[in-house]
Amino acid sequence: MDSFWGIIKWIYGNPEVTFSGIGIYFLGAITGIYLFVKNKIVNGKNVNGCWEYLVHEANNRFSHKGYCNIKMNNNRLQISGERLYTCTLNNECEKTNTAWQSTWADICYDNCIRFDYKITLSEGMVSAICRINVPERKPTEMTGRYYMLPPFSPEVLNCKYGTIKLKRIANCHEVEPPTLSEINQRITS
């Protein structure tokens, strides 16, 4: 505490310190506070590891299931995954192996992961963005929303979007086919 008051006395007692100099010291203090808060809010989250995900479209129709691997390094994320099962309108699911990866990902100050990704499907390259809520320091489940980005194929009348639910798993390659309860599950984000 004595050093704080010593700095204040030095600032006000030094004839070389002007109002612009005080502004620079103020800006430095604000930057320090910002970095401290960022470290406490964002760095406290641990989302590293393997996650199984279920995706439902906006009408709550089950779409697909797979896994993703989230790697965190200095608050920057790299997310890659594989879509393993895709279901048709009559809930018949088929095995697929379609890899995807994020091109940008970050944990933001509102405790959400935001990322964009690209995946190559039979209709071509699809780009999308996703927002996932991170509810606690080391979550075991997270939910969020995804939104496809244009250009849309002629079959897509409107922007395609929906919900995604992630569940932490020990091994990325142990994802089982979707169960009937997963297909009929209603996800809210």
Coordinates of C-alpha atoms in Angstrom, one line a residue, residues 10 23 26 30 34-35 40 58 61 65 80 84 86-87 89 100 105-106 114 116 118 122-123 143 146 152 165 173:
W10 CA 5.6 11.1 -7.3
G23 CA -3.5 9.9 -18.8
F26 CA -4.2 5.8 -16.1
I30 CA -6.7 0.1 -17.0
Y34 CA -8.1 -5.7 -18.1
L35 CA -5.4 -8.3 -18.4
K40 CA -9.3 -14.8 -14.1
A58 CA -34.0 -25.7 -35.8
R61 CA -35.0 -32.9 -36.0
K65 CA -23.5 -37.0 -34.3
S80 CA -11.2 -30.4 -35.1
L84 CA -19.6 -40.0 -37.8
T86 CA -25.9 -38.7 -40.3
C87 CA -29.6 -39.3 -40.1
L89 CA -35.8 -37.5 -42.4
W100 CA -13.8 -30.8 -40.2
A105 CA -11.9 -20.2 -32.3
D106 CA -11.8 -18.4 -29.0
R114 CA -17.2 -19.0 -30.7
D116 CA -16.2 -21.0 -37.4
K118 CA -15.6 -25.8 -42.8
S122 CA -21.7 -34.3 -50.8
E123 CA -23.2 -31.0 -51.8
T143 CA -24.8 -26.6 -25.4
Y146 CA -24.7 -23.3 -35.1
F152 CA -26.6 -21.8 -49.6
K165 CA -24.9 -30.5 -27.4
H173 CA -12.9 -42.7 -31.2

